[in-house]
mmCIF file of C-alpha atoms and ligand atoms in Angstrom:
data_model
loop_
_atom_site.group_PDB
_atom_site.id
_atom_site.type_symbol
_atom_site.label_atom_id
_atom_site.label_comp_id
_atom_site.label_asym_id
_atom_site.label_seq_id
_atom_site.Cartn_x
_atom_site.Cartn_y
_atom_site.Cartn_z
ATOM 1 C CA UNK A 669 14.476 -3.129 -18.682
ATOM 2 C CA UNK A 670 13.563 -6.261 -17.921
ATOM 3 C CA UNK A 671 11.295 -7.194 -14.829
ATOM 4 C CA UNK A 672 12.285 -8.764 -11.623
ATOM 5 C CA UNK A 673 9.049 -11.380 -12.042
ATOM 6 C CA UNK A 674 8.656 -14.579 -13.696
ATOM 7 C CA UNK A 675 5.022 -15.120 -12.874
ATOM 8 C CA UNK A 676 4.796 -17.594 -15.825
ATOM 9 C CA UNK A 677 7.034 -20.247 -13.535
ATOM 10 C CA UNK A 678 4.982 -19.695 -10.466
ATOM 11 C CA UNK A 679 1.912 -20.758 -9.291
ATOM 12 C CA UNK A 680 0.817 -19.402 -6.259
ATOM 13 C CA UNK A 681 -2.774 -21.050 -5.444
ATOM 14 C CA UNK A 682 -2.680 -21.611 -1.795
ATOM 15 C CA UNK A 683 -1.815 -24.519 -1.175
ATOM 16 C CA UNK A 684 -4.514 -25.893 1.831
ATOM 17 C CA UNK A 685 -7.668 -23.684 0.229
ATOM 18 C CA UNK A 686 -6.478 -24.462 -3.323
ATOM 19 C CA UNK A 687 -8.528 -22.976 -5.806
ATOM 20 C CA UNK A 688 -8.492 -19.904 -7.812
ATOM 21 C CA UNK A 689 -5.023 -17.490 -7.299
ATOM 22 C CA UNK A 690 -7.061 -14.322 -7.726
ATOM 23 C CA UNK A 691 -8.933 -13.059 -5.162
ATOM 24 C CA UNK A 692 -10.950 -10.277 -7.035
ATOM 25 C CA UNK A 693 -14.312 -11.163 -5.021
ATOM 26 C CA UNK A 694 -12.864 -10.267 -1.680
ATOM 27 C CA UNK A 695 -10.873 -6.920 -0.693
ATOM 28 C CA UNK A 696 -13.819 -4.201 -0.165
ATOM 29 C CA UNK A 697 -13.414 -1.537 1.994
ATOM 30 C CA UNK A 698 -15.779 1.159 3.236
ATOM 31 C CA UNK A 699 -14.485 3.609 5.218
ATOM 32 C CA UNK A 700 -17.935 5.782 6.323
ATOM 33 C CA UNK A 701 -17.411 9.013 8.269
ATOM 34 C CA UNK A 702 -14.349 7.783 9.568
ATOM 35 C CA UNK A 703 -12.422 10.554 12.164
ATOM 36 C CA UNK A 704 -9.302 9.309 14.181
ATOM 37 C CA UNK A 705 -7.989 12.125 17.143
ATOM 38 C CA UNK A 706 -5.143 11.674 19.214
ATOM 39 C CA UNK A 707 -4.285 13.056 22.440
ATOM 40 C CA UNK A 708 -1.308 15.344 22.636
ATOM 41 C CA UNK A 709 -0.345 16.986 25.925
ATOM 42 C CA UNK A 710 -4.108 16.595 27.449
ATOM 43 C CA UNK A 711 -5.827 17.984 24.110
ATOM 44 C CA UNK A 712 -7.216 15.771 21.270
ATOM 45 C CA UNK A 713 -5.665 16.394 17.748
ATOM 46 C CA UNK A 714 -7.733 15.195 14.458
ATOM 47 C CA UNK A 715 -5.478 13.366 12.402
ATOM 48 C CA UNK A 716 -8.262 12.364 9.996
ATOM 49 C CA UNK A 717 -11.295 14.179 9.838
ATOM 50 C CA UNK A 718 -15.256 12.552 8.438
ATOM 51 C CA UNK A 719 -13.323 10.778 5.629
ATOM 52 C CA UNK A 720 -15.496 8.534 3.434
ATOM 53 C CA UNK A 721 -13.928 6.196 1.222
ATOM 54 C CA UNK A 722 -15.252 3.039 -0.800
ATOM 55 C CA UNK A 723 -12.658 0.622 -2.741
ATOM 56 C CA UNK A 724 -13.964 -2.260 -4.889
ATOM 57 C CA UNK A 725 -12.692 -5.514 -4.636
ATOM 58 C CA UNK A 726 -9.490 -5.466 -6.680
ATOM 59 C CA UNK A 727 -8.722 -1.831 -7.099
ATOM 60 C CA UNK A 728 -5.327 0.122 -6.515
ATOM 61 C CA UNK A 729 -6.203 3.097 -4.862
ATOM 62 C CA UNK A 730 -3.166 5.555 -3.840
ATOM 63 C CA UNK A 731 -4.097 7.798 -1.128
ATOM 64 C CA UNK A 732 -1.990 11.026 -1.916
ATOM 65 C CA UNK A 733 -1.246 14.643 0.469
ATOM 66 C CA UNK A 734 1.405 16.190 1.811
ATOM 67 C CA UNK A 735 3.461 14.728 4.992
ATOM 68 C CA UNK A 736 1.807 14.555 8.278
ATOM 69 C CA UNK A 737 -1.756 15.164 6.559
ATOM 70 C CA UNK A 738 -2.929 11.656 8.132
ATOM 71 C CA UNK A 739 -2.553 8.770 5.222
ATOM 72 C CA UNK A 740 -0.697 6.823 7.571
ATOM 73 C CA UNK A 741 -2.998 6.849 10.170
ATOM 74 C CA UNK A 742 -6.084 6.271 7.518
ATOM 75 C CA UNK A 743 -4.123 3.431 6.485
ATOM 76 C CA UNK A 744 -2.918 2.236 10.085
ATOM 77 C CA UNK A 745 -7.243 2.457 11.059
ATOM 78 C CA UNK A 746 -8.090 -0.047 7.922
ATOM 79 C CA UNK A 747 -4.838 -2.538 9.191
ATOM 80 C CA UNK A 748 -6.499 -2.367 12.526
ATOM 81 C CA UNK A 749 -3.462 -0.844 14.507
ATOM 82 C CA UNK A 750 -5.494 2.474 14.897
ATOM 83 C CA UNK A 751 -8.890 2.961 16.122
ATOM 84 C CA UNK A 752 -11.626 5.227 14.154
ATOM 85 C CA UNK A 753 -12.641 7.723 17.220
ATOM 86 C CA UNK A 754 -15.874 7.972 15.074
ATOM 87 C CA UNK A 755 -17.645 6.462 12.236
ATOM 88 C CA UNK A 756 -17.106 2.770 10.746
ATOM 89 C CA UNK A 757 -14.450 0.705 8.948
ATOM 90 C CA UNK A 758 -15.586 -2.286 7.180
ATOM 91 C CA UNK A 759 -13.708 -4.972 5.037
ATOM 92 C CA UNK A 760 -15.563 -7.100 3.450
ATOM 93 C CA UNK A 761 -19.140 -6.167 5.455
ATOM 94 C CA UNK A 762 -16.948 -6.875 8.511
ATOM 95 C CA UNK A 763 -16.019 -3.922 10.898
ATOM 96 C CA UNK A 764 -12.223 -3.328 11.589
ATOM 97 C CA UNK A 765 -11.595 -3.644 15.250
ATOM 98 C CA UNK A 766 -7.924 -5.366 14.646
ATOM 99 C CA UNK A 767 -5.298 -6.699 12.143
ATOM 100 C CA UNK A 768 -5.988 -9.778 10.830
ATOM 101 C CA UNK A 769 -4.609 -12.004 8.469
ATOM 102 C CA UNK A 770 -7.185 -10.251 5.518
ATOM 103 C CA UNK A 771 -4.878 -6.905 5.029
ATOM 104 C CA UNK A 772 -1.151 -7.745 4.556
ATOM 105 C CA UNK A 773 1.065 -4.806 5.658
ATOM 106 C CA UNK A 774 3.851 -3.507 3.883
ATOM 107 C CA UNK A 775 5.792 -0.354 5.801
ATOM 108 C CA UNK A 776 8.720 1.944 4.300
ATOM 109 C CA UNK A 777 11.128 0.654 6.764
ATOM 110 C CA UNK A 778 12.292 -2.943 6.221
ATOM 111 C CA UNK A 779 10.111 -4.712 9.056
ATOM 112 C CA UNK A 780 11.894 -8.418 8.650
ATOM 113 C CA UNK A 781 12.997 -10.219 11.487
ATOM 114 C CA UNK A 782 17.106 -9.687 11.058
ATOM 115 C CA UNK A 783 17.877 -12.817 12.897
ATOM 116 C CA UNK A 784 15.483 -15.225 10.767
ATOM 117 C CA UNK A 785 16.819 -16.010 6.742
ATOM 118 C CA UNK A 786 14.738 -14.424 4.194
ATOM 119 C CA UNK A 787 12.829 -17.933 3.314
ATOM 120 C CA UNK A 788 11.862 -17.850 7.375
ATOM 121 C CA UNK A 789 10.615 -14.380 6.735
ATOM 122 C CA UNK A 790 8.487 -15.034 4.531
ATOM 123 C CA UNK A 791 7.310 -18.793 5.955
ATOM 124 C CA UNK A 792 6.463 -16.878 9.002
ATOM 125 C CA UNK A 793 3.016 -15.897 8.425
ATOM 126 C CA UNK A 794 1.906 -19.242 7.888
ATOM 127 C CA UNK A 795 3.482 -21.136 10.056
ATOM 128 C CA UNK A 796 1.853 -18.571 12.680
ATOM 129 C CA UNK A 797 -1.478 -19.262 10.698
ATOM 130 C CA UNK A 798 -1.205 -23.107 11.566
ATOM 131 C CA UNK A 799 0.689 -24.742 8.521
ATOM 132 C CA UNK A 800 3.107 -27.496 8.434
ATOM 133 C CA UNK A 801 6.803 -26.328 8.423
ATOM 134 C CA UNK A 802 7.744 -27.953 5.191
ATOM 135 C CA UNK A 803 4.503 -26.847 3.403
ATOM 136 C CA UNK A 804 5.208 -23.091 4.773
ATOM 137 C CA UNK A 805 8.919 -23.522 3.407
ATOM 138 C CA UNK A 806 7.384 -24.403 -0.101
ATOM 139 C CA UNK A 807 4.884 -21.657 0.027
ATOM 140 C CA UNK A 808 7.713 -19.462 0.903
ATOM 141 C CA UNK A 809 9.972 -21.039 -2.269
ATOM 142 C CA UNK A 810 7.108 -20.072 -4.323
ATOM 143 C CA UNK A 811 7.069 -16.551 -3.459
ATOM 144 C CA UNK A 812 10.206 -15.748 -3.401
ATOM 145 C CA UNK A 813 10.420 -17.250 -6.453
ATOM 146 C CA UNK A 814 7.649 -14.695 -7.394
ATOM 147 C CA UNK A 815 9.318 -11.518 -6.488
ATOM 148 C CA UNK A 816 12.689 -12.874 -8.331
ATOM 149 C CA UNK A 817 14.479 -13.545 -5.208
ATOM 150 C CA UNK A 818 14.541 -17.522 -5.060
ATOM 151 C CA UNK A 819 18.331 -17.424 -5.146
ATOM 152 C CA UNK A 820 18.529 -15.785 -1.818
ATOM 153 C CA UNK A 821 16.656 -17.477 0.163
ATOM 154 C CA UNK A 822 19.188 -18.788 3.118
ATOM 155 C CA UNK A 823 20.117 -15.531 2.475
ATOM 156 C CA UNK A 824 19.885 -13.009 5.942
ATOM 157 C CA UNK A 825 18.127 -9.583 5.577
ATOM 158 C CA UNK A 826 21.139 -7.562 6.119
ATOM 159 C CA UNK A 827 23.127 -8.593 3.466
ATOM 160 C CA UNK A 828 20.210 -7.660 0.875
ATOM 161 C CA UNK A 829 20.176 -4.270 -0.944
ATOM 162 C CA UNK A 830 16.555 -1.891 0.282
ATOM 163 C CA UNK A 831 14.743 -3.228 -3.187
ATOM 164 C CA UNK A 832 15.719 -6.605 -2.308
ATOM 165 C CA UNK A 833 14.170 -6.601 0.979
ATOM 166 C CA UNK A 834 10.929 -4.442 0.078
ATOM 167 C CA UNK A 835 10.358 -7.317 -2.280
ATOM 168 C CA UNK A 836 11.113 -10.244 0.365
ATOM 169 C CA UNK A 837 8.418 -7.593 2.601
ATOM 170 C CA UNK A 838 5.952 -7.671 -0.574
ATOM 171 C CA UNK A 839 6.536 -11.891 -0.852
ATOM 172 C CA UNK A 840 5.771 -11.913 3.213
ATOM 173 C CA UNK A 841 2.479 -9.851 3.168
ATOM 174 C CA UNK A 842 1.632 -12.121 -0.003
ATOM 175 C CA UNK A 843 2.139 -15.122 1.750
ATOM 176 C CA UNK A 844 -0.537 -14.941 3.741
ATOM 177 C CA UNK A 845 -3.213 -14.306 0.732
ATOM 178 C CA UNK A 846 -4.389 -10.723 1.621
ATOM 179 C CA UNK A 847 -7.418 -9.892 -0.020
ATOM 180 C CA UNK A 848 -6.343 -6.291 0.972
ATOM 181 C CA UNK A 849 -2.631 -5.403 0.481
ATOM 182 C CA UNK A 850 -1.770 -2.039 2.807
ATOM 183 C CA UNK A 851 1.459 -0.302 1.718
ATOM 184 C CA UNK A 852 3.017 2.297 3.523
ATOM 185 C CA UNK A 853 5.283 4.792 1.258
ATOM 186 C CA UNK A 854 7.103 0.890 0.831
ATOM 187 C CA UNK A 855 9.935 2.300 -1.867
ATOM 188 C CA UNK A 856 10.221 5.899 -0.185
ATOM 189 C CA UNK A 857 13.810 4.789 0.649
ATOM 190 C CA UNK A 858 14.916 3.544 -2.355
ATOM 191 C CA UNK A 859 16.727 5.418 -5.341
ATOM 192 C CA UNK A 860 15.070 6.524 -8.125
ATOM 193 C CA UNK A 861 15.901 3.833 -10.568
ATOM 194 C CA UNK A 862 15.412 0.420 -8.329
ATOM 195 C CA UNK A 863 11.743 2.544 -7.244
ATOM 196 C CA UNK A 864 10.284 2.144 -10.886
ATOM 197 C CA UNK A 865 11.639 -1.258 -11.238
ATOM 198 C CA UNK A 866 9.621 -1.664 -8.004
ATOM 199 C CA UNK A 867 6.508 0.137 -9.182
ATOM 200 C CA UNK A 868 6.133 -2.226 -12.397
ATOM 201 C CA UNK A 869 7.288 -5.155 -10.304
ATOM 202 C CA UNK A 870 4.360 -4.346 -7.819
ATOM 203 C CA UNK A 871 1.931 -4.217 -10.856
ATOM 204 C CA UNK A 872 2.619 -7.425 -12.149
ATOM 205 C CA UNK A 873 1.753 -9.326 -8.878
ATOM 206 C CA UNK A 874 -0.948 -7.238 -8.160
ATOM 207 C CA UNK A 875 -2.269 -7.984 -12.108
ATOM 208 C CA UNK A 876 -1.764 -11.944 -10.747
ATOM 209 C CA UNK A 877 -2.954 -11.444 -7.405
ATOM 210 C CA UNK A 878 -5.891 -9.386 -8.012
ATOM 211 C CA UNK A 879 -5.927 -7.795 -4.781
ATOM 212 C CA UNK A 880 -7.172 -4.690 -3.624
ATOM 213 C CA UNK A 881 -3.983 -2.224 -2.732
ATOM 214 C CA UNK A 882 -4.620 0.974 -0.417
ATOM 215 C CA UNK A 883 -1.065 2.595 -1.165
ATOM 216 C CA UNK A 884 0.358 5.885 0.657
ATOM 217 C CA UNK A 885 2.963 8.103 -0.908
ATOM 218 C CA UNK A 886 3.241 11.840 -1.308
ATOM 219 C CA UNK A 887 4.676 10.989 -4.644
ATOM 220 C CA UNK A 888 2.597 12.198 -7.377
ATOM 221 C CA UNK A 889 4.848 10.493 -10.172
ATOM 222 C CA UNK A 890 4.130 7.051 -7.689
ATOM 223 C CA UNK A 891 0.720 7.574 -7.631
ATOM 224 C CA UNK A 892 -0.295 8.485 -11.542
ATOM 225 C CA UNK A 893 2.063 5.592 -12.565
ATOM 226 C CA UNK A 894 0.289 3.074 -9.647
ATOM 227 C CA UNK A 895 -3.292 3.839 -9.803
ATOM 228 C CA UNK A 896 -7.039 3.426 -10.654
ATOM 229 C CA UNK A 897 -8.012 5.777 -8.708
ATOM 230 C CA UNK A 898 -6.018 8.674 -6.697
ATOM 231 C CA UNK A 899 -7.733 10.110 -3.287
ATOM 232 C CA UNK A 900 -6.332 13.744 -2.517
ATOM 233 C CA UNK A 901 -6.253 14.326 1.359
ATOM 234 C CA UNK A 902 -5.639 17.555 2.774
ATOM 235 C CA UNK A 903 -3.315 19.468 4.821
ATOM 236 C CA UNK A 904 -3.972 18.349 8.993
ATOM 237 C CA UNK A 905 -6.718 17.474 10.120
ATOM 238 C CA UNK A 906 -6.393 15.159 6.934
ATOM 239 C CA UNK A 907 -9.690 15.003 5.039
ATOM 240 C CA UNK A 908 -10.524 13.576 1.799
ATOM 241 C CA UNK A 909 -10.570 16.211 -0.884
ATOM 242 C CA UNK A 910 -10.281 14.727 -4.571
ATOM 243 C CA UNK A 911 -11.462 11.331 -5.703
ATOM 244 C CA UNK A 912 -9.452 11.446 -9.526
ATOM 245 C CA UNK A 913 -9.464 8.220 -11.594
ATOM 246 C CA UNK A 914 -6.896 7.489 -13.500
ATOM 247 C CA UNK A 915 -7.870 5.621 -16.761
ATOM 248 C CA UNK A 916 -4.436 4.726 -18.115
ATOM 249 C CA UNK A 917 -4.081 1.819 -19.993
ATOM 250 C CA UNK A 918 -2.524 -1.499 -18.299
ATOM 251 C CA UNK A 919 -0.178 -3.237 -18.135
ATOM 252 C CA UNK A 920 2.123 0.018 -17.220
ATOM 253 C CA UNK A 921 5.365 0.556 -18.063
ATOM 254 C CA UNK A 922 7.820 3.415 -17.049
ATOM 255 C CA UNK A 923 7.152 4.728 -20.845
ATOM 256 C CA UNK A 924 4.180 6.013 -19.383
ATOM 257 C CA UNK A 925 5.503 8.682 -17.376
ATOM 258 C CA UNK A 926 6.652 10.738 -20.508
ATOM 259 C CA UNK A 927 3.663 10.610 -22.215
ATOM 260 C CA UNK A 928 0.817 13.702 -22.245
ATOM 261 C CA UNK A 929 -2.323 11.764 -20.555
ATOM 262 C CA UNK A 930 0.193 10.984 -17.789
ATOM 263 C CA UNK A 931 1.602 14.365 -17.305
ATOM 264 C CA UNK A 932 -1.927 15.603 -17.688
ATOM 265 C CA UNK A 933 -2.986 13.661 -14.648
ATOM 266 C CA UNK A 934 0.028 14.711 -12.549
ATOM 267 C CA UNK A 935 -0.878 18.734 -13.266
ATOM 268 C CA UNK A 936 -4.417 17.978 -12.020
ATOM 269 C CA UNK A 937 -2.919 16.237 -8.932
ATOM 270 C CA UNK A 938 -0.354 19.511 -8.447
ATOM 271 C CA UNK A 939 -3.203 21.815 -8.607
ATOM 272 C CA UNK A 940 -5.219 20.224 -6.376
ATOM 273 C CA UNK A 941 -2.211 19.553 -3.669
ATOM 274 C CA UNK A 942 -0.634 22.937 -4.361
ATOM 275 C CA UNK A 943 -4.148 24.928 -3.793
ATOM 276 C CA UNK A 944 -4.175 22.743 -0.581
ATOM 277 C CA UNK A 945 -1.137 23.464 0.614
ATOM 278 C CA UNK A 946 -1.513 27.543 -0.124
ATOM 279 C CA UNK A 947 -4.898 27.317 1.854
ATOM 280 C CA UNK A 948 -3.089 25.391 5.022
ATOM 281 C CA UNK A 949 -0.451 27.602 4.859
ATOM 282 C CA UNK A 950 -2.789 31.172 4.858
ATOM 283 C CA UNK A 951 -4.810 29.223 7.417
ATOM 284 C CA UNK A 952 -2.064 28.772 10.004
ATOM 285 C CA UNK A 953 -0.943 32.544 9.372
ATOM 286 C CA UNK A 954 -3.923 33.644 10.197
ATOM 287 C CA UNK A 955 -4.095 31.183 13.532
ATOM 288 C CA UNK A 956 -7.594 29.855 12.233
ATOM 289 C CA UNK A 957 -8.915 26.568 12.187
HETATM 290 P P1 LIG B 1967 1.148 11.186 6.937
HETATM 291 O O1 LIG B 1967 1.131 9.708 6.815
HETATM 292 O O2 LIG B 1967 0.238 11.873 5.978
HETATM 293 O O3 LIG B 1967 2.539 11.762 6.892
HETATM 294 P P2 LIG B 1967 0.356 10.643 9.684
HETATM 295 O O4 LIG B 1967 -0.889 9.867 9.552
HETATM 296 O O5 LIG B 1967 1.603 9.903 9.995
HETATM 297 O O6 LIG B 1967 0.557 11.571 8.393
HETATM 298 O O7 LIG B 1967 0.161 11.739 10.836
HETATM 299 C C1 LIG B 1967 -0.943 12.636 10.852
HETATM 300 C C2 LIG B 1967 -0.886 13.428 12.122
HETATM 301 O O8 LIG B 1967 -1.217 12.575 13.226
HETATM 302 C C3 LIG B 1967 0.489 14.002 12.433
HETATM 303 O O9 LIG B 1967 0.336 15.277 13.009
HETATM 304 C C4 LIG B 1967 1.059 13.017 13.432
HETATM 305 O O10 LIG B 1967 1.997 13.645 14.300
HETATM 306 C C5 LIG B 1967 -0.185 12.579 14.194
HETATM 307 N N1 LIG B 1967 -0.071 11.217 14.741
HETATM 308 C C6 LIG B 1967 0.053 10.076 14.026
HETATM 309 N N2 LIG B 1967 0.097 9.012 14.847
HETATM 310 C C7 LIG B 1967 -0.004 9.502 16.116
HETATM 311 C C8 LIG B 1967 -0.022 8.903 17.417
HETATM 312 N N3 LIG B 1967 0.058 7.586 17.564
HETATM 313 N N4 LIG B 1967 -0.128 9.721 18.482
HETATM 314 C C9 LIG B 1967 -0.235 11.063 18.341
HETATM 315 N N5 LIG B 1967 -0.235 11.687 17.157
HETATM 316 C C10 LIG B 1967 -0.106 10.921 16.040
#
């Protein structure tokens, strides 16, 4: 198959700071006995509980558990939409108290603004950030020219398949030069087939972008094919229980997923979720904690 890129034609160095288009110095997170409770009906609720957590600069790290087991909210605490009820959060040596223009976001559901064309989508973010119109509107060309969607530009959001817009979603958060890309379960909607074309699409940028990726799924396929390193969190409260890396070679291709090192990797990642999910599930039987 081939890929949706053509890197080789684009050149993405920013176009006011200039300079180098990787950015593997920056993007390190530290996430130190991080807890985050919410209050339901007048009692507080641990959605994630003393998790600690440290991602180099330039790593893809796929945080992996079953649904409601708090990866969102882990993620949602390092964007700065959530607030750690204890511990710290740190990006970069500075402490998380908001988003900022550092950690792109990139959720499952299409988040584009319906009424503005895709090339406005993706100008947005730096126009917002203080850039000329017709500088934004180039930086924009370039990255839609990087996710393989330069023909649609005028093109409005609605009238774009779900892989089409994830990738005008991808070109948006990339726009902005994240040193820290956050992605939310981004191709859980999308059929099997246009979801690997995704996956390899999404390594090839990040192999040119050199960011650091925190990625959610409860896909272990997603995650073995994805990562450098897979964190295991557990049933509610959500805690961190497996730190596996995953040494398979780069660049990936969907070959991978048939061979024995990869399958090997995705038992592991059964055992470890399946054990979990036995021990949640004897734990709420028995009404303990
Ligand atoms: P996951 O991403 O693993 O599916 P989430 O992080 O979305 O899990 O949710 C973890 C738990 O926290 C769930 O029980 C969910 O209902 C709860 N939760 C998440 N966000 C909020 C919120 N804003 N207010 C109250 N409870 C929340």
């Amino acid at each position: 198959m081939t890929s949706a890129l053509d890197i080789s034609r684009t050149s993405p160095a920013h176009p006011q700071r200039g300079g180098t288009r990787k950015a593997r110095d920056r993007g390190h997170i530290q996430i130190r006995d991080v807890s985050v409770e919410f209050e339901r009906n007048g009692d507080w609720m641990a959605a994630v509980k003393r998790a600690n957590l440290e991602i180099k600069p330039g790593e893809f790290v796929c945080l992996l558990g079953p649904s409601g087991c708090g990866k969102s909210t882990l993620l949602n605490t390092v964007a700065g939409f959530v607030n750690a009820t204890r511990g710290e959060l740190l990006v970069d040596g500075q402490p998380v108290t908001a988003p900022g223009p550092d950690r792109g976001m990139v959720f499952q559901q299409h988040s584009l603004f319906p009424w503005k064309t895709v090339r406005d989508n993706v100008a947005f973010g730096p126009l917002m950030a203080g850039m000329g119109r017709t500088e934004a509107l180039s930086l924009a060309r370039t990255f839609l020219s990087l996710v393989g969607l330069s023909a649609h530009a005028s093109a409005y959001p609605a009238t774009l398949s779900g892989g089409m817009q994830q990738r005008v979603g991808i070109a948006r958060a990339l726009a902005n030069y994240p040193s820290v890309l956050l992605m939310d379960e981004p191709f859980g909607a999308l059929d099997a087939q246009t979801r690997i074309m995704m996956q390899e699409s999404l390594l090839e940028i990040w192999s040119e972008f050199g960011n650091t990726v925190l990625f959610v799924t409860h896909d272990i396929d997603e995650a073995v094919f994805l990562s450098d390193r897979i964190v295991i969190m557990s049933a509610s409260p959500g805690r961190i229980i497996a730190d596996i890396q995953v040494s398979l070679p780069r660049p990936r291709t969907q070959d991978l997923l048939t061979s024995p090192d990869f399958i090997e990797l995705k038992r592991e990642c059964l055992d470890l979720i399946r054990r979990e999910t036995l021990r949640a599930f004897e734990q709420q039987n028995s009404g303990g904690r």
